[in-house]
Amino acid sequence: MISVLGLVGKAFIFPEETATSHVVLSPAQPLNLRAFTLCMKVASELPPNREIILFSYRTKYYDELNVWQEFNGTFSLYLSGPGVHFTLPKLNTFGSHMCVTWESKSGLTAFWVNGKRSQRKVLRPGHWIQPQGIVMLGQDPDTFWGSFQKAQSFVGEISDLYMWDHVLSPSIIQNVYLDHSFPKGNIFDWKSLSYKCTGNVIVPSKL
């Protein structure tokens, strides 16, 4: 069953390591992208030496857009294969606000943590993220609709997820972090998100 709900003040809670529990998100428009900004709040007590999938978008044959914590504690963005790695503050029980930006023309990409930008790096200039895939939280599908690995699953809380089909300005990213006024997410918007939970995922009525 797909729910379309405002999730303000709520979260997706993944209480345990599994090879099944996940959330599929239905975008407001296809992920046919030459640029994007993805933001979310993440809280986790998983150790920094464990792979953690934070966001997965897979088409039939490729992992189009994945955000990871790696074995060595770095954070990574992958676009259909190649990736870039960033040294960021580790995840914690109190939560971090994290944004990722990328645009195709220059390939420039960066992470933002609690309103502060990392150094910029270059990833796949000229690349085009393809539509007709599946967006998932909690698991990294190794095939189009499954083949999950328990050791890569997310355990913790994810909330306030937004995505745009362009790179937001630094001032707007600050507003997203501070929960001030900012434009509606035209791909995903936490205030009106279409999603389907499978397995042990808790969406409490009020935090």
PDB file of C-alpha atoms in Angstrom:
ATOM      1  CA  MET A   1       0.000   0.000   0.000  1.00  0.00           C
ATOM      2  CA  ILE A   2       1.398   3.389  -1.017  1.00  0.00           C
ATOM      3  CA  SER A   3       0.922   6.243   1.442  1.00  0.00           C
ATOM      4  CA  VAL A   4       0.890   9.900   0.434  1.00  0.00           C
ATOM      5  CA  LEU A   5       1.315  11.819   3.651  1.00  0.00           C
ATOM      6  CA  GLY A   6       2.867  14.887   5.135  1.00  0.00           C
ATOM      7  CA  LEU A   7       5.643  13.561   7.350  1.00  0.00           C
ATOM      8  CA  VAL A   8       6.571  16.745   9.208  1.00  0.00           C
ATOM      9  CA  GLY A   9       7.702  15.806  12.712  1.00  0.00           C
ATOM     10  CA  LYS A  10       7.961  12.127  11.749  1.00  0.00           C
ATOM     11  CA  ALA A  11      10.707   9.787  10.536  1.00  0.00           C
ATOM     12  CA  PHE A  12      11.358   6.434   8.941  1.00  0.00           C
ATOM     13  CA  ILE A  13      12.835   4.331  11.751  1.00  0.00           C
ATOM     14  CA  PHE A  14      14.827   1.238  10.802  1.00  0.00           C
ATOM     15  CA  PRO A  15      15.292  -0.460  14.206  1.00  0.00           C
ATOM     16  CA  GLU A  16      17.402  -3.454  13.202  1.00  0.00           C
ATOM     17  CA  GLU A  17      19.832  -4.818  10.658  1.00  0.00           C
ATOM     18  CA  THR A  18      17.880  -6.838   8.066  1.00  0.00           C
ATOM     19  CA  ALA A  19      18.040  -8.029   4.470  1.00  0.00           C
ATOM     20  CA  THR A  20      14.389  -7.138   3.889  1.00  0.00           C
ATOM     21  CA  SER A  21      13.189  -3.891   5.489  1.00  0.00           C
ATOM     22  CA  HIS A  22      13.094  -0.891   3.164  1.00  0.00           C
ATOM     23  CA  VAL A  23      11.071   2.078   1.942  1.00  0.00           C
ATOM     24  CA  VAL A  24      10.355   2.726  -1.746  1.00  0.00           C
ATOM     25  CA  LEU A  25       9.790   6.388  -2.621  1.00  0.00           C
ATOM     26  CA  SER A  26       7.676   7.478  -5.604  1.00  0.00           C
ATOM     27  CA  PRO A  27       9.054  10.678  -7.172  1.00  0.00           C
ATOM     28  CA  ALA A  28       6.826  13.565  -8.200  1.00  0.00           C
ATOM     29  CA  GLN A  29       8.639  13.570 -11.555  1.00  0.00           C
ATOM     30  CA  PRO A  30      11.040  11.119 -13.261  1.00  0.00           C
ATOM     31  CA  LEU A  31      14.675  11.215 -12.198  1.00  0.00           C
ATOM     32  CA  ASN A  32      15.812  12.335 -15.649  1.00  0.00           C
ATOM     33  CA  LEU A  33      18.537  14.554 -14.273  1.00  0.00           C
ATOM     34  CA  ARG A  34      21.466  16.714 -15.302  1.00  0.00           C
ATOM     35  CA  ALA A  35      21.672  18.183 -11.796  1.00  0.00           C
ATOM     36  CA  PHE A  36      20.209  17.596  -8.348  1.00  0.00           C
ATOM     37  CA  THR A  37      20.183  18.544  -4.695  1.00  0.00           C
ATOM     38  CA  LEU A  38      19.304  15.800  -2.190  1.00  0.00           C
ATOM     39  CA  CYS A  39      18.823  16.642   1.500  1.00  0.00           C
ATOM     40  CA  MET A  40      17.841  14.554   4.523  1.00  0.00           C
ATOM     41  CA  LYS A  41      18.375  14.178   8.249  1.00  0.00           C
ATOM     42  CA  VAL A  42      20.150  10.980   9.271  1.00  0.00           C
ATOM     43  CA  ALA A  43      20.680   9.532  12.762  1.00  0.00           C
ATOM     44  CA  SER A  44      22.508   6.256  13.306  1.00  0.00           C
ATOM     45  CA  GLU A  45      24.674   4.524  15.900  1.00  0.00           C
ATOM     46  CA  LEU A  46      26.183   2.125  13.370  1.00  0.00           C
ATOM     47  CA  PRO A  47      29.999   2.116  13.509  1.00  0.00           C
ATOM     48  CA  PRO A  48      32.049   4.161  11.016  1.00  0.00           C
ATOM     49  CA  ASN A  49      33.801   1.009   9.751  1.00  0.00           C
ATOM     50  CA  ARG A  50      30.611  -0.469   8.252  1.00  0.00           C
ATOM     51  CA  GLU A  51      29.095   0.064   4.820  1.00  0.00           C
ATOM     52  CA  ILE A  52      25.768   1.897   5.111  1.00  0.00           C
ATOM     53  CA  ILE A  53      23.459   2.680   2.214  1.00  0.00           C
ATOM     54  CA  LEU A  54      21.905   6.113   2.760  1.00  0.00           C
ATOM     55  CA  PHE A  55      20.068   6.571  -0.559  1.00  0.00           C
ATOM     56  CA  SER A  56      19.683   4.233  -3.525  1.00  0.00           C
ATOM     57  CA  TYR A  57      18.322   4.876  -7.009  1.00  0.00           C
ATOM     58  CA  ARG A  58      18.613   1.910  -9.379  1.00  0.00           C
ATOM     59  CA  THR A  59      17.422   1.404 -12.939  1.00  0.00           C
ATOM     60  CA  LYS A  60      17.159  -2.023 -14.582  1.00  0.00           C
ATOM     61  CA  TYR A  61      20.891  -2.428 -15.172  1.00  0.00           C
ATOM     62  CA  TYR A  62      22.681   0.263 -13.149  1.00  0.00           C
ATOM     63  CA  ASP A  63      22.980   1.875  -9.731  1.00  0.00           C
ATOM     64  CA  GLU A  64      22.205   5.324 -11.111  1.00  0.00           C
ATOM     65  CA  LEU A  65      22.628   7.354  -7.910  1.00  0.00           C
ATOM     66  CA  ASN A  66      23.831   5.965  -4.591  1.00  0.00           C
ATOM     67  CA  VAL A  67      24.957   7.693  -1.398  1.00  0.00           C
ATOM     68  CA  TRP A  68      27.039   5.563   0.978  1.00  0.00           C
ATOM     69  CA  GLN A  69      29.048   5.483   4.136  1.00  0.00           C
ATOM     70  CA  GLU A  70      32.075   3.333   3.244  1.00  0.00           C
ATOM     71  CA  PHE A  71      34.067   0.764   5.271  1.00  0.00           C
ATOM     72  CA  ASN A  72      36.698   3.422   6.026  1.00  0.00           C
ATOM     73  CA  GLY A  73      34.151   5.938   7.331  1.00  0.00           C
ATOM     74  CA  THR A  74      34.191   8.206   4.275  1.00  0.00           C
ATOM     75  CA  PHE A  75      30.987   9.193   2.487  1.00  0.00           C
ATOM     76  CA  SER A  76      30.511   8.637  -1.223  1.00  0.00           C
ATOM     77  CA  LEU A  77      28.344   9.585  -4.176  1.00  0.00           C
ATOM     78  CA  TYR A  78      28.181   7.133  -7.089  1.00  0.00           C
ATOM     79  CA  LEU A  79      26.616   7.823 -10.485  1.00  0.00           C
ATOM     80  CA  SER A  80      26.276   4.696 -12.670  1.00  0.00           C
ATOM     81  CA  GLY A  81      29.602   3.297 -11.535  1.00  0.00           C
ATOM     82  CA  PRO A  82      32.292   5.861 -10.724  1.00  0.00           C
ATOM     83  CA  GLY A  83      32.179   7.605  -7.359  1.00  0.00           C
ATOM     84  CA  VAL A  84      33.842  10.298  -5.281  1.00  0.00           C
ATOM     85  CA  HIS A  85      34.676  10.075  -1.581  1.00  0.00           C
ATOM     86  CA  PHE A  86      34.489  12.725   1.147  1.00  0.00           C
ATOM     87  CA  THR A  87      35.778  12.814   4.721  1.00  0.00           C
ATOM     88  CA  LEU A  88      32.866  14.111   6.807  1.00  0.00           C
ATOM     89  CA  PRO A  89      31.783  14.072  10.472  1.00  0.00           C
ATOM     90  CA  LYS A  90      30.605  10.594  11.397  1.00  0.00           C
ATOM     91  CA  LEU A  91      26.939   9.735  11.852  1.00  0.00           C
ATOM     92  CA  ASN A  92      25.645   9.953  15.413  1.00  0.00           C
ATOM     93  CA  THR A  93      22.615   9.280  17.579  1.00  0.00           C
ATOM     94  CA  PHE A  94      21.544  12.953  17.615  1.00  0.00           C
ATOM     95  CA  GLY A  95      21.334  13.208  13.835  1.00  0.00           C
ATOM     96  CA  SER A  96      23.050  15.139  11.074  1.00  0.00           C
ATOM     97  CA  HIS A  97      21.517  17.199   8.294  1.00  0.00           C
ATOM     98  CA  MET A  98      23.131  16.112   5.032  1.00  0.00           C
ATOM     99  CA  CYS A  99      22.776  17.448   1.489  1.00  0.00           C
ATOM    100  CA  VAL A 100      24.479  16.312  -1.718  1.00  0.00           C
ATOM    101  CA  THR A 101      24.698  18.455  -4.850  1.00  0.00           C
ATOM    102  CA  TRP A 102      25.844  17.597  -8.379  1.00  0.00           C
ATOM    103  CA  GLU A 103      25.550  19.188 -11.801  1.00  0.00           C
ATOM    104  CA  SER A 104      26.471  17.661 -15.118  1.00  0.00           C
ATOM    105  CA  LYS A 105      28.012  20.583 -16.995  1.00  0.00           C
ATOM    106  CA  SER A 106      31.085  20.842 -14.755  1.00  0.00           C
ATOM    107  CA  GLY A 107      30.669  17.608 -12.799  1.00  0.00           C
ATOM    108  CA  LEU A 108      31.054  19.578  -9.568  1.00  0.00           C
ATOM    109  CA  THR A 109      29.672  17.800  -6.520  1.00  0.00           C
ATOM    110  CA  ALA A 110      29.751  18.486  -2.784  1.00  0.00           C
ATOM    111  CA  PHE A 111      28.319  17.315   0.514  1.00  0.00           C
ATOM    112  CA  TRP A 112      26.791  19.712   3.018  1.00  0.00           C
ATOM    113  CA  VAL A 113      26.638  18.664   6.683  1.00  0.00           C
ATOM    114  CA  ASN A 114      24.669  20.821   9.129  1.00  0.00           C
ATOM    115  CA  GLY A 115      24.829  23.741   6.724  1.00  0.00           C
ATOM    116  CA  LYS A 116      28.576  23.530   6.020  1.00  0.00           C
ATOM    117  CA  ARG A 117      29.902  22.620   2.583  1.00  0.00           C
ATOM    118  CA  SER A 118      32.708  20.162   1.963  1.00  0.00           C
ATOM    119  CA  GLN A 119      35.365  20.836  -0.610  1.00  0.00           C
ATOM    120  CA  ARG A 120      34.027  20.403  -4.140  1.00  0.00           C
ATOM    121  CA  LYS A 121      35.063  17.475  -6.320  1.00  0.00           C
ATOM    122  CA  VAL A 122      34.407  16.475  -9.935  1.00  0.00           C
ATOM    123  CA  LEU A 123      32.256  13.476 -10.870  1.00  0.00           C
ATOM    124  CA  ARG A 124      31.180  12.485 -14.371  1.00  0.00           C
ATOM    125  CA  PRO A 125      30.943  15.818 -16.239  1.00  0.00           C
ATOM    126  CA  GLY A 126      28.445  15.508 -19.073  1.00  0.00           C
ATOM    127  CA  HIS A 127      26.646  12.566 -17.432  1.00  0.00           C
ATOM    128  CA  TRP A 128      22.861  12.229 -17.535  1.00  0.00           C
ATOM    129  CA  ILE A 129      21.014  10.363 -14.760  1.00  0.00           C
ATOM    130  CA  GLN A 130      18.428   8.098 -16.385  1.00  0.00           C
ATOM    131  CA  PRO A 131      14.719   7.729 -15.464  1.00  0.00           C
ATOM    132  CA  GLN A 132      12.517   4.650 -14.889  1.00  0.00           C
ATOM    133  CA  GLY A 133      14.269   3.392 -11.778  1.00  0.00           C
ATOM    134  CA  ILE A 134      13.432   2.637  -8.150  1.00  0.00           C
ATOM    135  CA  VAL A 135      14.323   4.928  -5.249  1.00  0.00           C
ATOM    136  CA  MET A 136      14.875   3.082  -1.989  1.00  0.00           C
ATOM    137  CA  LEU A 137      15.864   3.789   1.607  1.00  0.00           C
ATOM    138  CA  GLY A 138      17.217   1.140   3.958  1.00  0.00           C
ATOM    139  CA  GLN A 139      18.670  -1.279   1.392  1.00  0.00           C
ATOM    140  CA  ASP A 140      20.891  -1.310  -1.686  1.00  0.00           C
ATOM    141  CA  PRO A 141      19.275  -3.493  -4.379  1.00  0.00           C
ATOM    142  CA  ASP A 142      21.883  -5.439  -6.356  1.00  0.00           C
ATOM    143  CA  THR A 143      19.173  -6.240  -8.904  1.00  0.00           C
ATOM    144  CA  PHE A 144      16.225  -4.136 -10.064  1.00  0.00           C
ATOM    145  CA  TRP A 145      13.832  -5.323  -7.340  1.00  0.00           C
ATOM    146  CA  GLY A 146      15.936  -6.982  -4.699  1.00  0.00           C
ATOM    147  CA  SER A 147      19.008  -9.013  -3.747  1.00  0.00           C
ATOM    148  CA  PHE A 148      19.728  -7.091  -0.548  1.00  0.00           C
ATOM    149  CA  GLN A 149      22.712  -7.525   1.765  1.00  0.00           C
ATOM    150  CA  LYS A 150      22.051  -7.326   5.499  1.00  0.00           C
ATOM    151  CA  ALA A 151      25.564  -6.019   6.184  1.00  0.00           C
ATOM    152  CA  GLN A 152      24.866  -2.924   4.030  1.00  0.00           C
ATOM    153  CA  SER A 153      21.428  -2.106   5.434  1.00  0.00           C
ATOM    154  CA  PHE A 154      20.634   1.159   7.175  1.00  0.00           C
ATOM    155  CA  VAL A 155      19.827   1.110  10.899  1.00  0.00           C
ATOM    156  CA  GLY A 156      18.622   4.351  12.479  1.00  0.00           C
ATOM    157  CA  GLU A 157      16.307   7.200  11.496  1.00  0.00           C
ATOM    158  CA  ILE A 158      15.847   9.127   8.249  1.00  0.00           C
ATOM    159  CA  SER A 159      13.638  12.201   8.056  1.00  0.00           C
ATOM    160  CA  ASP A 160      13.129  15.529   6.271  1.00  0.00           C
ATOM    161  CA  LEU A 161      14.035  14.145   2.854  1.00  0.00           C
ATOM    162  CA  TYR A 162      13.823  16.566  -0.064  1.00  0.00           C
ATOM    163  CA  MET A 163      15.147  16.451  -3.614  1.00  0.00           C
ATOM    164  CA  TRP A 164      15.284  19.011  -6.424  1.00  0.00           C
ATOM    165  CA  ASP A 165      16.263  18.707 -10.091  1.00  0.00           C
ATOM    166  CA  HIS A 166      18.818  21.518  -9.802  1.00  0.00           C
ATOM    167  CA  VAL A 167      21.570  22.703  -7.479  1.00  0.00           C
ATOM    168  CA  LEU A 168      20.235  24.916  -4.706  1.00  0.00           C
ATOM    169  CA  SER A 169      22.113  28.064  -3.778  1.00  0.00           C
ATOM    170  CA  PRO A 170      24.138  28.040  -0.535  1.00  0.00           C
ATOM    171  CA  SER A 171      21.617  30.371   1.104  1.00  0.00           C
ATOM    172  CA  ILE A 172      18.695  28.074   0.301  1.00  0.00           C
ATOM    173  CA  ILE A 173      20.609  25.024   1.546  1.00  0.00           C
ATOM    174  CA  GLN A 174      21.109  26.963   4.787  1.00  0.00           C
ATOM    175  CA  ASN A 175      17.362  27.567   4.933  1.00  0.00           C
ATOM    176  CA  VAL A 176      16.685  23.848   4.415  1.00  0.00           C
ATOM    177  CA  TYR A 177      19.090  23.011   7.255  1.00  0.00           C
ATOM    178  CA  LEU A 178      17.527  25.608   9.570  1.00  0.00           C
ATOM    179  CA  ASP A 179      13.982  24.654   8.481  1.00  0.00           C
ATOM    180  CA  HIS A 180      13.272  28.178   7.305  1.00  0.00           C
ATOM    181  CA  SER A 181      11.318  28.982   4.141  1.00  0.00           C
ATOM    182  CA  PHE A 182      12.573  27.129   1.042  1.00  0.00           C
ATOM    183  CA  PRO A 183      11.155  25.931  -2.304  1.00  0.00           C
ATOM    184  CA  LYS A 184       9.077  22.771  -2.466  1.00  0.00           C
ATOM    185  CA  GLY A 185      11.092  19.722  -3.437  1.00  0.00           C
ATOM    186  CA  ASN A 186      10.010  19.048  -7.021  1.00  0.00           C
ATOM    187  CA  ILE A 187      11.187  15.395  -6.939  1.00  0.00           C
ATOM    188  CA  PHE A 188      10.672  14.521  -3.269  1.00  0.00           C
ATOM    189  CA  ASP A 189       9.097  16.704  -0.606  1.00  0.00           C
ATOM    190  CA  TRP A 190       8.802  15.480   2.992  1.00  0.00           C
ATOM    191  CA  LYS A 191       5.578  17.447   3.419  1.00  0.00           C
ATOM    192  CA  SER A 192       3.800  15.370   0.735  1.00  0.00           C
ATOM    193  CA  LEU A 193       5.775  12.180   0.188  1.00  0.00           C
ATOM    194  CA  SER A 194       4.513   9.096  -1.637  1.00  0.00           C
ATOM    195  CA  TYR A 195       6.104   5.974  -0.161  1.00  0.00           C
ATOM    196  CA  LYS A 196       5.688   2.266   0.603  1.00  0.00           C
ATOM    197  CA  CYS A 197       7.239   0.559   3.643  1.00  0.00           C
ATOM    198  CA  THR A 198       8.205  -3.127   3.588  1.00  0.00           C
ATOM    199  CA  GLY A 199       9.306  -5.113   6.635  1.00  0.00           C
ATOM    200  CA  ASN A 200      10.206  -3.623   9.987  1.00  0.00           C
ATOM    201  CA  VAL A 201      10.066   0.106   9.289  1.00  0.00           C
ATOM    202  CA  ILE A 202       8.322   2.296  11.863  1.00  0.00           C
ATOM    203  CA  VAL A 203       6.678   5.631  11.043  1.00  0.00           C
ATOM    204  CA  PRO A 204       5.606   6.979  14.451  1.00  0.00           C
ATOM    205  CA  SER A 205       2.540   9.182  14.621  1.00  0.00           C
ATOM    206  CA  LYS A 206       4.552  11.907  16.357  1.00  0.00           C
ATOM    207  CA  LEU A 207       8.176  12.149  17.441  1.00  0.00           C
TER     208      LEU A 207
END
